[in-house]
Tab-separated table of N, CA and C in Angstrom:
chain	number	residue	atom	x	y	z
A	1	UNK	N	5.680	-20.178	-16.907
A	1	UNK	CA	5.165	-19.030	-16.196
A	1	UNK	C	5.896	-18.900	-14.860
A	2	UNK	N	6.549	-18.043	-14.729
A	2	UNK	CA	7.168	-17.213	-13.305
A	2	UNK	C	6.133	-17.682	-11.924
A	3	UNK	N	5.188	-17.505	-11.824
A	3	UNK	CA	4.576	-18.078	-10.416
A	3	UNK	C	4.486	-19.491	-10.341
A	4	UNK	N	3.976	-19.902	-11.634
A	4	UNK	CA	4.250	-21.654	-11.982
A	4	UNK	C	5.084	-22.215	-11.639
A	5	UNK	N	6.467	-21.922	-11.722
A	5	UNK	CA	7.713	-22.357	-11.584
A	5	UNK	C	8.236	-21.912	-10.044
A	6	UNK	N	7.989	-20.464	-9.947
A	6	UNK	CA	8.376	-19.935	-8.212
A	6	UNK	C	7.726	-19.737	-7.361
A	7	UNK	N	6.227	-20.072	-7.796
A	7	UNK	CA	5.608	-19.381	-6.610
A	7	UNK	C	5.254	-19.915	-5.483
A	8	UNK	N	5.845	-21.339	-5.133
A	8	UNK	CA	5.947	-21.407	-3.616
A	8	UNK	C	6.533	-20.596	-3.267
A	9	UNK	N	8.154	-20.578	-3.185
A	9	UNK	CA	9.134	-19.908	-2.854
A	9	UNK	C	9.029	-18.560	-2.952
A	10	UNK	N	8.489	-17.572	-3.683
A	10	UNK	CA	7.511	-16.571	-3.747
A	10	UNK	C	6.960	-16.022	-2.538
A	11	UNK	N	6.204	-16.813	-2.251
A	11	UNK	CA	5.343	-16.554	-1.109
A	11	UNK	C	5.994	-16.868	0.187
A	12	UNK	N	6.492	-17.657	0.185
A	12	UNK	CA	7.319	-18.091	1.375
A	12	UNK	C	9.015	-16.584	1.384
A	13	UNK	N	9.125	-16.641	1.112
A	13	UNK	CA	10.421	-15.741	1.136
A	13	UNK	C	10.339	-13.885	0.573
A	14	UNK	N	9.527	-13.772	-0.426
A	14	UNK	CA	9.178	-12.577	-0.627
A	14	UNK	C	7.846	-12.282	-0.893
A	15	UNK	N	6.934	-12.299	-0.130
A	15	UNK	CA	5.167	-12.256	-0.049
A	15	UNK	C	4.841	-11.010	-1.160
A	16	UNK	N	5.122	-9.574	-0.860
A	16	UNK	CA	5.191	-8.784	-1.257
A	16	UNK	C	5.610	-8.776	-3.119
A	17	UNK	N	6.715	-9.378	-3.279
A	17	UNK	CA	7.212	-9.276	-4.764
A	17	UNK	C	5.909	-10.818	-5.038
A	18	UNK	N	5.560	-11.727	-4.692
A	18	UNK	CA	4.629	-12.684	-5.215
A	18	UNK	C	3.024	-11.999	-5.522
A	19	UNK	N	2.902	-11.054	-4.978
A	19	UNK	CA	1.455	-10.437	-5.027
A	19	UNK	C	1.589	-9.216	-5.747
A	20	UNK	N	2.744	-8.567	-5.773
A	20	UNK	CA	3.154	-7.920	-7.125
A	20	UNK	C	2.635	-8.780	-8.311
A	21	UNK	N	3.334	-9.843	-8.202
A	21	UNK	CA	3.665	-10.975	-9.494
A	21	UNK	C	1.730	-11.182	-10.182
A	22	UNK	N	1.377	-11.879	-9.235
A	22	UNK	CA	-0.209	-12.330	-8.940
A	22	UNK	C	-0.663	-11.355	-9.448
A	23	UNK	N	-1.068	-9.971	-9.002
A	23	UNK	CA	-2.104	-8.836	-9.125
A	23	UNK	C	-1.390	-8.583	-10.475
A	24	UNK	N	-0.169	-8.149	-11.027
A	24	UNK	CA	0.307	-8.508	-12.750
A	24	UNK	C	-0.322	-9.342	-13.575
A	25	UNK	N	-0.473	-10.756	-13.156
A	25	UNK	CA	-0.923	-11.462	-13.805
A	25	UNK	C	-2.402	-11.657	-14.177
A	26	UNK	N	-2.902	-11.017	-13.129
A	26	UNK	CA	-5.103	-11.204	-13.378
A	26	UNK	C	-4.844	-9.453	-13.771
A	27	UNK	N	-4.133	-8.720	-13.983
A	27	UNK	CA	-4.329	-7.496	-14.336
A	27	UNK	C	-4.072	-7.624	-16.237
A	28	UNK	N	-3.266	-8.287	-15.989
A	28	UNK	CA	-2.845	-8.802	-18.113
A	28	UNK	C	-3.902	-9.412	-18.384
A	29	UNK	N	-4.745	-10.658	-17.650
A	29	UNK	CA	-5.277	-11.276	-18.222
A	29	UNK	C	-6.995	-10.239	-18.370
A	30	UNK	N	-7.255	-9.145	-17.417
A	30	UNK	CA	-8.507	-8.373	-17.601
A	30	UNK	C	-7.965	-7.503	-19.066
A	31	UNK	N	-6.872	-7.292	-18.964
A	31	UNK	CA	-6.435	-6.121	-20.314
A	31	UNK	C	-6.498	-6.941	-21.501
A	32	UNK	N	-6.170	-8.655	-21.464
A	32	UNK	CA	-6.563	-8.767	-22.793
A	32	UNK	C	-7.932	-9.586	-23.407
A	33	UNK	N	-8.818	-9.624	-22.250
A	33	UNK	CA	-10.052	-9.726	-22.834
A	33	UNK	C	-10.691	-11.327	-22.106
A	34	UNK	N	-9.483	-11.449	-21.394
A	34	UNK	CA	-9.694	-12.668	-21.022
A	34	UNK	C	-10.595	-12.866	-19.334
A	35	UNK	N	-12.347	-12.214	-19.794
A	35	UNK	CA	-13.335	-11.524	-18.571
A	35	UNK	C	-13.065	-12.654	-17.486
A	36	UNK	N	-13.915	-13.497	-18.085
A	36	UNK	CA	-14.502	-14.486	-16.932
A	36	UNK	C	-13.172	-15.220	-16.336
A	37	UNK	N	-11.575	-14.936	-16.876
A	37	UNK	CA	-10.344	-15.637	-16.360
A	37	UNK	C	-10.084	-14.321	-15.158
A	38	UNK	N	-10.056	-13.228	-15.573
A	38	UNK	CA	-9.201	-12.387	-15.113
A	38	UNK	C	-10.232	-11.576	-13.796
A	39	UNK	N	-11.759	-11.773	-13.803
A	39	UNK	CA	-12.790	-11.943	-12.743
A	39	UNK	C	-12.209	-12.752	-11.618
A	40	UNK	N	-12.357	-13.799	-12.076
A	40	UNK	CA	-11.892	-15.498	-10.946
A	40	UNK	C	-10.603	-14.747	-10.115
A	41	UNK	N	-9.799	-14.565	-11.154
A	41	UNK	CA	-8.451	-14.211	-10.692
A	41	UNK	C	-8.475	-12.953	-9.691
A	42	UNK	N	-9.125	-12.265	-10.039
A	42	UNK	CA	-9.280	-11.305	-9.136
A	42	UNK	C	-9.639	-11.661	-7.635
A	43	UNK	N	-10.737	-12.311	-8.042
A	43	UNK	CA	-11.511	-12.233	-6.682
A	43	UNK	C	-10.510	-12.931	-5.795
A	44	UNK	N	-10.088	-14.060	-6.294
A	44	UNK	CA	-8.998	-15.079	-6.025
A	44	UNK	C	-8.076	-14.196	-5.159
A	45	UNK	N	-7.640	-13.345	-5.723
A	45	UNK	CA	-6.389	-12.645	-5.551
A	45	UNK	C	-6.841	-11.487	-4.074
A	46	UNK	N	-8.031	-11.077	-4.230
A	46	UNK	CA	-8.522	-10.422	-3.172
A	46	UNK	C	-8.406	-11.027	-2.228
A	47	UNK	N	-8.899	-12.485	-2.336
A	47	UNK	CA	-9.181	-13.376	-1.114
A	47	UNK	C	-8.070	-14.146	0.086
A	48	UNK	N	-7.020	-14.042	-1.216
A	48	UNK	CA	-5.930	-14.122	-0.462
A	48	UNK	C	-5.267	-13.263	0.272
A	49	UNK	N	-5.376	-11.918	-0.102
A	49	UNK	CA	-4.660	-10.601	0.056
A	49	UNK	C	-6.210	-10.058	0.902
A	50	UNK	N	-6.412	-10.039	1.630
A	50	UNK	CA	-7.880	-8.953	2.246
A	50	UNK	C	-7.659	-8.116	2.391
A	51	UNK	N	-6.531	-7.630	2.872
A	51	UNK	CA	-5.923	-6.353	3.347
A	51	UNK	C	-5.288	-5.021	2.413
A	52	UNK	N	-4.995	-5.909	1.255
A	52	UNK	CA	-4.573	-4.968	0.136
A	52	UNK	C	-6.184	-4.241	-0.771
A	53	UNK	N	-5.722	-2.601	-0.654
A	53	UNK	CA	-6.495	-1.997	-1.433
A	53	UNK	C	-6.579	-2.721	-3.302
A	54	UNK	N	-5.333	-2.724	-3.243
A	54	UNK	CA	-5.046	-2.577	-4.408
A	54	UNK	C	-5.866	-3.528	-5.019
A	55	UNK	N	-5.637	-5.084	-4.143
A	55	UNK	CA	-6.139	-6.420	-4.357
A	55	UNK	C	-8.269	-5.887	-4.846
A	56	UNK	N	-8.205	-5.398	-3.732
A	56	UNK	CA	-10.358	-4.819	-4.118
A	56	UNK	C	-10.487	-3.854	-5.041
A	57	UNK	N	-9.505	-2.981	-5.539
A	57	UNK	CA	-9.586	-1.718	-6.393
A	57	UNK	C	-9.169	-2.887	-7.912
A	58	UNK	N	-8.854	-4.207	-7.923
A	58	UNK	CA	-8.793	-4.859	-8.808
A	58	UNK	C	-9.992	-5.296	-9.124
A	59	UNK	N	-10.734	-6.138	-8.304
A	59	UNK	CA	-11.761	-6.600	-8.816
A	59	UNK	C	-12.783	-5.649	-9.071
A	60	UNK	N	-12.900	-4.262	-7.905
A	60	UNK	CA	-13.989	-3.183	-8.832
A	60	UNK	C	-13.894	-2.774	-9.965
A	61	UNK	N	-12.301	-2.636	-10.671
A	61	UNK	CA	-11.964	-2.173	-11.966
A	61	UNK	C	-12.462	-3.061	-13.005
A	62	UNK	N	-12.134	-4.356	-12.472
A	62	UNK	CA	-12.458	-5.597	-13.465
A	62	UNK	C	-13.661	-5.952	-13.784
A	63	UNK	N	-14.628	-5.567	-12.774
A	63	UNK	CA	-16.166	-5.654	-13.100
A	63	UNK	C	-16.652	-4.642	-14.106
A	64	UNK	N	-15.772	-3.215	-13.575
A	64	UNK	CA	-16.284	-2.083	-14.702
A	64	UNK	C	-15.971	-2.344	-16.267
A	65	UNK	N	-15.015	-3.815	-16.495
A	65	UNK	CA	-14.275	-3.613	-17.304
A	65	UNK	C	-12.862	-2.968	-17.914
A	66	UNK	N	-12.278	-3.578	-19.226
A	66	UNK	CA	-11.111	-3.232	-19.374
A	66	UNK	C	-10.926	-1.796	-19.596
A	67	UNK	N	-11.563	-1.115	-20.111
A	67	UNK	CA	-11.219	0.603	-19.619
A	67	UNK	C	-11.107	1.044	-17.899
A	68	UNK	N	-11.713	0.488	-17.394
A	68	UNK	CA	-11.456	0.749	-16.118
A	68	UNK	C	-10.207	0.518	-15.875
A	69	UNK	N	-9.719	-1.382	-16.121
A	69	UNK	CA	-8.503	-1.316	-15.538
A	69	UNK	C	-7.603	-0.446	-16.410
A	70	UNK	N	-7.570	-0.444	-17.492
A	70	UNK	CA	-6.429	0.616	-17.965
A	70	UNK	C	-6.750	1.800	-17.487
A	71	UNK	N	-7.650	3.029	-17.648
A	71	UNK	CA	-7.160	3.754	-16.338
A	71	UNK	C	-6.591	3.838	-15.096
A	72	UNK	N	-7.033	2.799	-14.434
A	72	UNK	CA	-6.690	2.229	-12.966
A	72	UNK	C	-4.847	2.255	-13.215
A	73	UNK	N	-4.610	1.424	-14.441
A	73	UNK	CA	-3.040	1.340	-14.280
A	73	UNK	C	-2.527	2.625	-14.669
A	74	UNK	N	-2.994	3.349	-15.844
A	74	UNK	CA	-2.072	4.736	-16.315
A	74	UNK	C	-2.494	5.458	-14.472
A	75	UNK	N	-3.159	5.629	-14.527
A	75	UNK	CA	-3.218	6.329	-13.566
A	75	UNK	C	-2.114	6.081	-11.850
A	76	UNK	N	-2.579	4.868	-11.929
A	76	UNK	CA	-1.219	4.273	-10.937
A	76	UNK	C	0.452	4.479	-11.528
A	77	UNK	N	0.450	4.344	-12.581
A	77	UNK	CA	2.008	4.715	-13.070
A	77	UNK	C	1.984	6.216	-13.017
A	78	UNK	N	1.412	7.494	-13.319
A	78	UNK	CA	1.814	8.490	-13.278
A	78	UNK	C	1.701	9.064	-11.819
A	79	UNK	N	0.951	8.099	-10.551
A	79	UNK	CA	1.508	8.285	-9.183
A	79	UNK	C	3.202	7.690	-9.071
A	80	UNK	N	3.121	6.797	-9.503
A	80	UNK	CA	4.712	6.311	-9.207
A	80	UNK	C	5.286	7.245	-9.436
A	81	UNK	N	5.600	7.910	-10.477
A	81	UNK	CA	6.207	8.565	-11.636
A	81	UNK	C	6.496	9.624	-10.738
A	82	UNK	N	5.351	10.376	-10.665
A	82	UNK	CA	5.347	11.444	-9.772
A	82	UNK	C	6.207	11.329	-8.392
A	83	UNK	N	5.768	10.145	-7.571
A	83	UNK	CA	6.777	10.200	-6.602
A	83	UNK	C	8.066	9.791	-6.840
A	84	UNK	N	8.438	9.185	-7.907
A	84	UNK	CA	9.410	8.943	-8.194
A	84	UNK	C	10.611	10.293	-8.380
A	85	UNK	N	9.689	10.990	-9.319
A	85	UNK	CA	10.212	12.391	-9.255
A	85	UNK	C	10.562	13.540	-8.343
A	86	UNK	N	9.613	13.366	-7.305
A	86	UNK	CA	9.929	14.415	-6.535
A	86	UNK	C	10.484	14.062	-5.253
């Protein structure tokens, strides 16, 4: 696993691409069913990050469940998308 292997160095040198990495990883694990892992992880992930929306808009999604977070993500990709585009 990618944080397993880098994620001191991760955090220490690119904070930003490691909490990318992190919020990926408890976001796969709520999409595939894996509750009570991808809960922990969340909160986890909030706790480290306080400041990131994204980090609390994780764990509210994750409580609502996995339809939540998959909206949460289509919906975040067709903002990218969009700004990407214009």
């Amino acid at each position: 696993e990618l944080l397993e292997r880098h994620g001191d160095a991760l955090r220490r040198w690119a904070p930003k691409r490691y909490e990318m990495f992190a919020r990926a990883l408890v976001t796969s694990k709520l999409l595939s069913g894996a509750y009570v892992e991808g809960i922990q992880g969340s909160i986890q992930h909030a706790a480290r990050f306080p400041s990131s929306v994204q980090s609390w808009a994780l764990v509210l999604c994750g409580v609502l469940g996995q339809d939540a977070v998959a909206l949460a993500r289509a919906m975040r990709m067709k903002m990218r998308q969009a700004e990407f585009l214009s």
